[in-house]
């Protein structure tokens, strides 16, 4: 369509540093990069669908998230932002719909992880955080997270193929949530993950699993601690300043 921008009208004024319903001092962002918005959407921020951001990035069309209830400026989603170098972290996201699945007693030999995740992929189960234990006495455990809507399919597929994959037990925990920080600034700044972990330690919040990418750090915590964790991390990085 050769449009200059695509405006998306919603029930909020724009993209915030965190969900304002959970973090009272969350601040509206003037602009955010496509990559940061994509990671925030994937990590649980509900303001935009990650596929929408993916398409906008592919065709170089800036997005503007605006409120349908007032005339405020909203948030621009684009390739490069003015604050990209200055801001360490752009936002914090929470996903309350994660489940941790643990496959216990796998043989500690090549190909076991491939068999496990190839099987899940063929059954259209999307896996997020993955943690493998160090092999001991010839066996290892692999834990990973899936969306809660995929839990029953995951368990069914694994139980039906237990002999083929070669594990002794299957465990799952629905009482968990994912808290993520996203920011292009962390690529050139060491110590971001440590700062996040320190803020959770100060609140006596235990971390179950960790996953990182160039611009995102995600931790799995107990669901009862999730909102407190989100606020602690948001404050630690001064996102409300």
PDB file of C-alpha atoms in Angstrom:
ATOM      1  CA  UNK A   1       0.000   0.000   0.000  1.00  0.00           C
ATOM      2  CA  UNK A   2       3.089   2.266   0.252  1.00  0.00           C
ATOM      3  CA  UNK A   3       1.748   3.717   3.514  1.00  0.00           C
ATOM      4  CA  UNK A   4       3.925   6.008   5.649  1.00  0.00           C
ATOM      5  CA  UNK A   5       2.782   4.219   8.814  1.00  0.00           C
ATOM      6  CA  UNK A   6       0.186   1.809  10.182  1.00  0.00           C
ATOM      7  CA  UNK A   7      -1.793   3.152  13.144  1.00  0.00           C
ATOM      8  CA  UNK A   8      -3.264   0.610  15.539  1.00  0.00           C
ATOM      9  CA  UNK A   9      -5.983   1.860  17.874  1.00  0.00           C
ATOM     10  CA  UNK A  10      -6.408   0.079  21.176  1.00  0.00           C
ATOM     11  CA  UNK A  11      -7.648   0.664  24.748  1.00  0.00           C
ATOM     12  CA  UNK A  12      -4.297   1.986  26.036  1.00  0.00           C
ATOM     13  CA  UNK A  13      -2.318   5.133  25.186  1.00  0.00           C
ATOM     14  CA  UNK A  14       0.607   3.184  23.740  1.00  0.00           C
ATOM     15  CA  UNK A  15       3.322   0.724  24.731  1.00  0.00           C
ATOM     16  CA  UNK A  16       4.349   0.928  28.400  1.00  0.00           C
ATOM     17  CA  UNK A  17       7.527  -0.160  30.196  1.00  0.00           C
ATOM     18  CA  UNK A  18       5.315  -2.795  31.902  1.00  0.00           C
ATOM     19  CA  UNK A  19       1.632  -3.650  32.187  1.00  0.00           C
ATOM     20  CA  UNK A  20       0.215  -0.567  34.002  1.00  0.00           C
ATOM     21  CA  UNK A  21      -2.421  -2.753  35.668  1.00  0.00           C
ATOM     22  CA  UNK A  22       0.344  -4.592  37.546  1.00  0.00           C
ATOM     23  CA  UNK A  23       3.094  -1.960  37.755  1.00  0.00           C
ATOM     24  CA  UNK A  24       1.533   1.299  38.946  1.00  0.00           C
ATOM     25  CA  UNK A  25       4.505   3.497  37.977  1.00  0.00           C
ATOM     26  CA  UNK A  26       4.898   2.043  34.459  1.00  0.00           C
ATOM     27  CA  UNK A  27       5.760   4.730  31.915  1.00  0.00           C
ATOM     28  CA  UNK A  28       4.541   5.125  28.348  1.00  0.00           C
ATOM     29  CA  UNK A  29       7.291   4.845  25.726  1.00  0.00           C
ATOM     30  CA  UNK A  30       7.498   7.393  22.907  1.00  0.00           C
ATOM     31  CA  UNK A  31       9.208   4.870  20.634  1.00  0.00           C
ATOM     32  CA  UNK A  32      10.517   1.316  20.587  1.00  0.00           C
ATOM     33  CA  UNK A  33      12.382  -0.812  18.017  1.00  0.00           C
ATOM     34  CA  UNK A  34      10.730  -3.617  16.050  1.00  0.00           C
ATOM     35  CA  UNK A  35      13.019  -6.208  17.686  1.00  0.00           C
ATOM     36  CA  UNK A  36      12.274  -4.995  21.222  1.00  0.00           C
ATOM     37  CA  UNK A  37       8.525  -4.935  20.548  1.00  0.00           C
ATOM     38  CA  UNK A  38       8.650  -8.406  19.011  1.00  0.00           C
ATOM     39  CA  UNK A  39      10.441  -9.814  22.052  1.00  0.00           C
ATOM     40  CA  UNK A  40       8.081  -8.063  24.478  1.00  0.00           C
ATOM     41  CA  UNK A  41       5.064  -9.434  22.570  1.00  0.00           C
ATOM     42  CA  UNK A  42       6.527 -12.948  22.553  1.00  0.00           C
ATOM     43  CA  UNK A  43       7.298 -12.649  26.283  1.00  0.00           C
ATOM     44  CA  UNK A  44       3.702 -11.839  27.212  1.00  0.00           C
ATOM     45  CA  UNK A  45       3.053  -8.133  26.566  1.00  0.00           C
ATOM     46  CA  UNK A  46      -0.501  -8.105  25.169  1.00  0.00           C
ATOM     47  CA  UNK A  47      -0.537  -4.726  23.431  1.00  0.00           C
ATOM     48  CA  UNK A  48       0.558  -6.023  19.982  1.00  0.00           C
ATOM     49  CA  UNK A  49       0.691  -9.474  18.394  1.00  0.00           C
ATOM     50  CA  UNK A  50       4.266 -10.476  17.538  1.00  0.00           C
ATOM     51  CA  UNK A  51       3.217 -11.472  13.986  1.00  0.00           C
ATOM     52  CA  UNK A  52       1.966  -7.933  13.387  1.00  0.00           C
ATOM     53  CA  UNK A  53       5.363  -6.496  14.409  1.00  0.00           C
ATOM     54  CA  UNK A  54       7.156  -9.118  12.299  1.00  0.00           C
ATOM     55  CA  UNK A  55       5.232  -8.062   9.173  1.00  0.00           C
ATOM     56  CA  UNK A  56       5.831  -4.355   9.848  1.00  0.00           C
ATOM     57  CA  UNK A  57       9.585  -4.978  10.230  1.00  0.00           C
ATOM     58  CA  UNK A  58       9.732  -7.096   7.067  1.00  0.00           C
ATOM     59  CA  UNK A  59       8.194  -4.334   4.936  1.00  0.00           C
ATOM     60  CA  UNK A  60       9.702  -1.389   6.830  1.00  0.00           C
ATOM     61  CA  UNK A  61       6.357   0.122   7.848  1.00  0.00           C
ATOM     62  CA  UNK A  62       6.436   2.041  11.158  1.00  0.00           C
ATOM     63  CA  UNK A  63       3.624   1.163  13.566  1.00  0.00           C
ATOM     64  CA  UNK A  64       1.906   3.664  15.844  1.00  0.00           C
ATOM     65  CA  UNK A  65       0.025   2.310  18.857  1.00  0.00           C
ATOM     66  CA  UNK A  66      -2.647   4.833  19.833  1.00  0.00           C
ATOM     67  CA  UNK A  67      -5.655   5.005  22.118  1.00  0.00           C
ATOM     68  CA  UNK A  68      -9.114   4.927  20.577  1.00  0.00           C
ATOM     69  CA  UNK A  69     -10.351   6.883  23.619  1.00  0.00           C
ATOM     70  CA  UNK A  70      -8.187  10.038  23.411  1.00  0.00           C
ATOM     71  CA  UNK A  71      -5.867  12.012  21.122  1.00  0.00           C
ATOM     72  CA  UNK A  72      -2.530  11.277  22.851  1.00  0.00           C
ATOM     73  CA  UNK A  73       0.564  10.760  20.695  1.00  0.00           C
ATOM     74  CA  UNK A  74       0.941   7.010  21.279  1.00  0.00           C
ATOM     75  CA  UNK A  75       4.096   4.918  20.730  1.00  0.00           C
ATOM     76  CA  UNK A  76       6.055   4.560  17.476  1.00  0.00           C
ATOM     77  CA  UNK A  77       7.446   1.106  16.647  1.00  0.00           C
ATOM     78  CA  UNK A  78      10.304   1.392  14.124  1.00  0.00           C
ATOM     79  CA  UNK A  79      13.760   0.154  13.111  1.00  0.00           C
ATOM     80  CA  UNK A  80      15.949   2.618  15.034  1.00  0.00           C
ATOM     81  CA  UNK A  81      15.022   4.848  17.974  1.00  0.00           C
ATOM     82  CA  UNK A  82      16.736   7.932  19.391  1.00  0.00           C
ATOM     83  CA  UNK A  83      16.965   6.394  22.859  1.00  0.00           C
ATOM     84  CA  UNK A  84      18.453   3.106  21.611  1.00  0.00           C
ATOM     85  CA  UNK A  85      21.948   3.826  22.961  1.00  0.00           C
ATOM     86  CA  UNK A  86      20.815   5.450  26.205  1.00  0.00           C
ATOM     87  CA  UNK A  87      18.215   3.011  27.516  1.00  0.00           C
ATOM     88  CA  UNK A  88      19.531  -0.200  28.989  1.00  0.00           C
ATOM     89  CA  UNK A  89      16.146  -1.878  29.290  1.00  0.00           C
ATOM     90  CA  UNK A  90      13.009  -0.875  27.398  1.00  0.00           C
ATOM     91  CA  UNK A  91      10.388  -2.948  29.168  1.00  0.00           C
ATOM     92  CA  UNK A  92       9.387  -5.824  31.434  1.00  0.00           C
ATOM     93  CA  UNK A  93       6.844  -8.476  30.412  1.00  0.00           C
ATOM     94  CA  UNK A  94       4.991 -11.195  32.300  1.00  0.00           C
ATOM     95  CA  UNK A  95       3.594 -14.446  30.933  1.00  0.00           C
ATOM     96  CA  UNK A  96       1.283 -16.219  33.376  1.00  0.00           C
ATOM     97  CA  UNK A  97       0.412 -18.988  30.926  1.00  0.00           C
ATOM     98  CA  UNK A  98       3.591 -21.061  31.009  1.00  0.00           C
ATOM     99  CA  UNK A  99       4.046 -24.634  32.235  1.00  0.00           C
ATOM    100  CA  UNK A 100       7.334 -26.337  33.077  1.00  0.00           C
ATOM    101  CA  UNK A 101       7.684 -29.924  31.835  1.00  0.00           C
ATOM    102  CA  UNK A 102      10.546 -32.164  33.015  1.00  0.00           C
ATOM    103  CA  UNK A 103      11.617 -35.324  31.208  1.00  0.00           C
ATOM    104  CA  UNK A 104      13.514 -37.423  33.768  1.00  0.00           C
ATOM    105  CA  UNK A 105      16.094 -40.154  33.283  1.00  0.00           C
ATOM    106  CA  UNK A 106      17.024 -39.781  29.622  1.00  0.00           C
ATOM    107  CA  UNK A 107      20.029 -41.762  28.461  1.00  0.00           C
ATOM    108  CA  UNK A 108      23.070 -39.466  28.403  1.00  0.00           C
ATOM    109  CA  UNK A 109      23.997 -40.068  24.778  1.00  0.00           C
ATOM    110  CA  UNK A 110      23.867 -38.178  21.456  1.00  0.00           C
ATOM    111  CA  UNK A 111      20.477 -37.752  19.780  1.00  0.00           C
ATOM    112  CA  UNK A 112      18.179 -37.897  22.820  1.00  0.00           C
ATOM    113  CA  UNK A 113      17.441 -34.149  22.821  1.00  0.00           C
ATOM    114  CA  UNK A 114      16.887 -34.253  19.056  1.00  0.00           C
ATOM    115  CA  UNK A 115      14.364 -37.110  19.361  1.00  0.00           C
ATOM    116  CA  UNK A 116      12.509 -35.272  22.134  1.00  0.00           C
ATOM    117  CA  UNK A 117      12.216 -31.851  20.494  1.00  0.00           C
ATOM    118  CA  UNK A 118      11.775 -33.173  16.952  1.00  0.00           C
ATOM    119  CA  UNK A 119       8.760 -35.122  18.183  1.00  0.00           C
ATOM    120  CA  UNK A 120       7.262 -32.027  19.849  1.00  0.00           C
ATOM    121  CA  UNK A 121       7.922 -29.894  16.748  1.00  0.00           C
ATOM    122  CA  UNK A 122       6.161 -32.430  14.514  1.00  0.00           C
ATOM    123  CA  UNK A 123       3.152 -32.176  16.827  1.00  0.00           C
ATOM    124  CA  UNK A 124       3.217 -28.344  16.614  1.00  0.00           C
ATOM    125  CA  UNK A 125       4.225 -27.822  20.249  1.00  0.00           C
ATOM    126  CA  UNK A 126       6.241 -24.635  20.665  1.00  0.00           C
ATOM    127  CA  UNK A 127       8.973 -24.895  23.326  1.00  0.00           C
ATOM    128  CA  UNK A 128      10.544 -21.887  25.032  1.00  0.00           C
ATOM    129  CA  UNK A 129      13.067 -22.118  27.897  1.00  0.00           C
ATOM    130  CA  UNK A 130      15.165 -25.308  27.820  1.00  0.00           C
ATOM    131  CA  UNK A 131      17.411 -26.562  30.627  1.00  0.00           C
ATOM    132  CA  UNK A 132      19.484 -29.762  30.525  1.00  0.00           C
ATOM    133  CA  UNK A 133      21.112 -31.190  33.616  1.00  0.00           C
ATOM    134  CA  UNK A 134      24.685 -32.458  33.670  1.00  0.00           C
ATOM    135  CA  UNK A 135      24.723 -36.176  32.941  1.00  0.00           C
ATOM    136  CA  UNK A 136      25.294 -38.416  35.952  1.00  0.00           C
ATOM    137  CA  UNK A 137      25.449 -42.221  36.059  1.00  0.00           C
ATOM    138  CA  UNK A 138      24.533 -42.418  32.390  1.00  0.00           C
ATOM    139  CA  UNK A 139      21.316 -40.371  32.559  1.00  0.00           C
ATOM    140  CA  UNK A 140      20.246 -36.720  32.307  1.00  0.00           C
ATOM    141  CA  UNK A 141      17.064 -34.664  32.747  1.00  0.00           C
ATOM    142  CA  UNK A 142      15.673 -32.060  30.355  1.00  0.00           C
ATOM    143  CA  UNK A 143      13.194 -29.388  31.458  1.00  0.00           C
ATOM    144  CA  UNK A 144      11.411 -26.926  29.182  1.00  0.00           C
ATOM    145  CA  UNK A 145       8.414 -24.611  29.139  1.00  0.00           C
ATOM    146  CA  UNK A 146       5.341 -24.724  26.920  1.00  0.00           C
ATOM    147  CA  UNK A 147       2.148 -22.671  26.795  1.00  0.00           C
ATOM    148  CA  UNK A 148      -0.504 -24.011  29.177  1.00  0.00           C
ATOM    149  CA  UNK A 149      -2.835 -24.676  26.224  1.00  0.00           C
ATOM    150  CA  UNK A 150      -0.241 -27.125  24.841  1.00  0.00           C
ATOM    151  CA  UNK A 151       0.293 -29.048  28.095  1.00  0.00           C
ATOM    152  CA  UNK A 152      -2.133 -31.946  27.522  1.00  0.00           C
ATOM    153  CA  UNK A 153      -0.905 -32.491  23.945  1.00  0.00           C
ATOM    154  CA  UNK A 154       2.719 -32.414  25.187  1.00  0.00           C
ATOM    155  CA  UNK A 155       2.066 -35.007  27.904  1.00  0.00           C
ATOM    156  CA  UNK A 156       0.069 -37.222  25.525  1.00  0.00           C
ATOM    157  CA  UNK A 157       2.771 -37.194  22.839  1.00  0.00           C
ATOM    158  CA  UNK A 158       5.587 -37.873  25.310  1.00  0.00           C
ATOM    159  CA  UNK A 159       3.754 -40.699  27.091  1.00  0.00           C
ATOM    160  CA  UNK A 160       2.900 -42.372  23.783  1.00  0.00           C
ATOM    161  CA  UNK A 161       6.575 -42.233  22.755  1.00  0.00           C
ATOM    162  CA  UNK A 162       8.222 -42.942  26.109  1.00  0.00           C
ATOM    163  CA  UNK A 163       9.992 -46.076  24.892  1.00  0.00           C
ATOM    164  CA  UNK A 164      11.279 -44.375  21.722  1.00  0.00           C
ATOM    165  CA  UNK A 165      12.633 -41.313  23.559  1.00  0.00           C
ATOM    166  CA  UNK A 166      13.819 -43.417  26.496  1.00  0.00           C
ATOM    167  CA  UNK A 167      12.959 -41.646  29.735  1.00  0.00           C
ATOM    168  CA  UNK A 168      11.871 -42.964  33.137  1.00  0.00           C
ATOM    169  CA  UNK A 169       9.475 -40.280  34.412  1.00  0.00           C
ATOM    170  CA  UNK A 170       7.548 -37.174  33.383  1.00  0.00           C
ATOM    171  CA  UNK A 171       6.803 -34.225  35.677  1.00  0.00           C
ATOM    172  CA  UNK A 172       5.099 -30.869  35.130  1.00  0.00           C
ATOM    173  CA  UNK A 173       4.433 -27.710  37.132  1.00  0.00           C
ATOM    174  CA  UNK A 174       1.630 -25.296  36.221  1.00  0.00           C
ATOM    175  CA  UNK A 175       2.329 -22.967  39.140  1.00  0.00           C
ATOM    176  CA  UNK A 176       5.005 -20.946  37.310  1.00  0.00           C
ATOM    177  CA  UNK A 177       5.270 -17.703  35.312  1.00  0.00           C
ATOM    178  CA  UNK A 178       7.839 -16.113  33.008  1.00  0.00           C
ATOM    179  CA  UNK A 179       9.230 -12.640  33.734  1.00  0.00           C
ATOM    180  CA  UNK A 180      11.292 -11.065  30.941  1.00  0.00           C
ATOM    181  CA  UNK A 181      13.340  -7.918  30.471  1.00  0.00           C
ATOM    182  CA  UNK A 182      13.866  -6.622  26.934  1.00  0.00           C
ATOM    183  CA  UNK A 183      16.216  -3.941  25.661  1.00  0.00           C
ATOM    184  CA  UNK A 184      18.607  -3.336  22.763  1.00  0.00           C
ATOM    185  CA  UNK A 185      20.931  -1.607  25.256  1.00  0.00           C
ATOM    186  CA  UNK A 186      21.897  -4.892  26.920  1.00  0.00           C
ATOM    187  CA  UNK A 187      23.894  -5.959  23.831  1.00  0.00           C
ATOM    188  CA  UNK A 188      26.677  -3.495  24.697  1.00  0.00           C
ATOM    189  CA  UNK A 189      26.320  -3.454  28.496  1.00  0.00           C
ATOM    190  CA  UNK A 190      27.562  -6.366  30.643  1.00  0.00           C
ATOM    191  CA  UNK A 191      25.907  -7.084  33.976  1.00  0.00           C
ATOM    192  CA  UNK A 192      22.258  -6.668  32.952  1.00  0.00           C
ATOM    193  CA  UNK A 193      21.322 -10.238  33.887  1.00  0.00           C
ATOM    194  CA  UNK A 194      23.209  -9.916  37.200  1.00  0.00           C
ATOM    195  CA  UNK A 195      21.249  -6.760  38.021  1.00  0.00           C
ATOM    196  CA  UNK A 196      17.971  -8.541  37.297  1.00  0.00           C
ATOM    197  CA  UNK A 197      18.958 -11.514  39.465  1.00  0.00           C
ATOM    198  CA  UNK A 198      20.035  -9.171  42.280  1.00  0.00           C
ATOM    199  CA  UNK A 199      16.643  -7.439  42.291  1.00  0.00           C
ATOM    200  CA  UNK A 200      14.906 -10.835  42.590  1.00  0.00           C
ATOM    201  CA  UNK A 201      17.314 -11.946  45.338  1.00  0.00           C
ATOM    202  CA  UNK A 202      16.531  -8.764  47.295  1.00  0.00           C
ATOM    203  CA  UNK A 203      12.854  -9.737  47.164  1.00  0.00           C
ATOM    204  CA  UNK A 204      13.660 -13.354  48.146  1.00  0.00           C
ATOM    205  CA  UNK A 205      12.258 -14.648  44.845  1.00  0.00           C
ATOM    206  CA  UNK A 206      13.625 -17.987  43.643  1.00  0.00           C
ATOM    207  CA  UNK A 207      14.539 -18.475  39.970  1.00  0.00           C
ATOM    208  CA  UNK A 208      13.614 -21.871  38.484  1.00  0.00           C
ATOM    209  CA  UNK A 209      14.981 -21.498  34.955  1.00  0.00           C
ATOM    210  CA  UNK A 210      16.791 -18.858  32.878  1.00  0.00           C
ATOM    211  CA  UNK A 211      16.884 -18.145  29.138  1.00  0.00           C
ATOM    212  CA  UNK A 212      18.752 -15.352  27.361  1.00  0.00           C
ATOM    213  CA  UNK A 213      19.048 -13.824  23.902  1.00  0.00           C
ATOM    214  CA  UNK A 214      20.879 -10.740  22.618  1.00  0.00           C
ATOM    215  CA  UNK A 215      18.152  -8.380  23.828  1.00  0.00           C
ATOM    216  CA  UNK A 216      16.118 -10.463  26.294  1.00  0.00           C
ATOM    217  CA  UNK A 217      16.557 -12.233  29.633  1.00  0.00           C
ATOM    218  CA  UNK A 218      13.692 -14.474  30.797  1.00  0.00           C
ATOM    219  CA  UNK A 219      13.366 -16.162  34.176  1.00  0.00           C
ATOM    220  CA  UNK A 220      10.835 -18.701  35.367  1.00  0.00           C
ATOM    221  CA  UNK A 221       9.507 -17.995  38.872  1.00  0.00           C
ATOM    222  CA  UNK A 222       6.673 -19.276  41.049  1.00  0.00           C
ATOM    223  CA  UNK A 223       3.344 -17.793  39.965  1.00  0.00           C
ATOM    224  CA  UNK A 224       2.673 -16.298  43.403  1.00  0.00           C
ATOM    225  CA  UNK A 225       5.886 -14.246  43.081  1.00  0.00           C
ATOM    226  CA  UNK A 226       5.358 -13.126  39.471  1.00  0.00           C
ATOM    227  CA  UNK A 227       3.796  -9.691  39.986  1.00  0.00           C
ATOM    228  CA  UNK A 228       6.250  -8.851  42.784  1.00  0.00           C
ATOM    229  CA  UNK A 229       9.127  -9.944  40.540  1.00  0.00           C
ATOM    230  CA  UNK A 230       7.888  -7.735  37.715  1.00  0.00           C
ATOM    231  CA  UNK A 231       7.722  -4.683  39.989  1.00  0.00           C
ATOM    232  CA  UNK A 232      11.137  -5.406  41.536  1.00  0.00           C
ATOM    233  CA  UNK A 233      12.838  -5.658  38.140  1.00  0.00           C
ATOM    234  CA  UNK A 234      11.013  -2.591  36.801  1.00  0.00           C
ATOM    235  CA  UNK A 235      12.247  -0.540  39.792  1.00  0.00           C
ATOM    236  CA  UNK A 236      15.784  -1.934  39.622  1.00  0.00           C
ATOM    237  CA  UNK A 237      16.301  -0.607  36.099  1.00  0.00           C
ATOM    238  CA  UNK A 238      14.708   2.763  36.870  1.00  0.00           C
ATOM    239  CA  UNK A 239      12.039   2.388  34.184  1.00  0.00           C
ATOM    240  CA  UNK A 240       9.628   4.693  36.023  1.00  0.00           C
ATOM    241  CA  UNK A 241      12.135   7.569  36.278  1.00  0.00           C
TER     242      UNK A 241
END
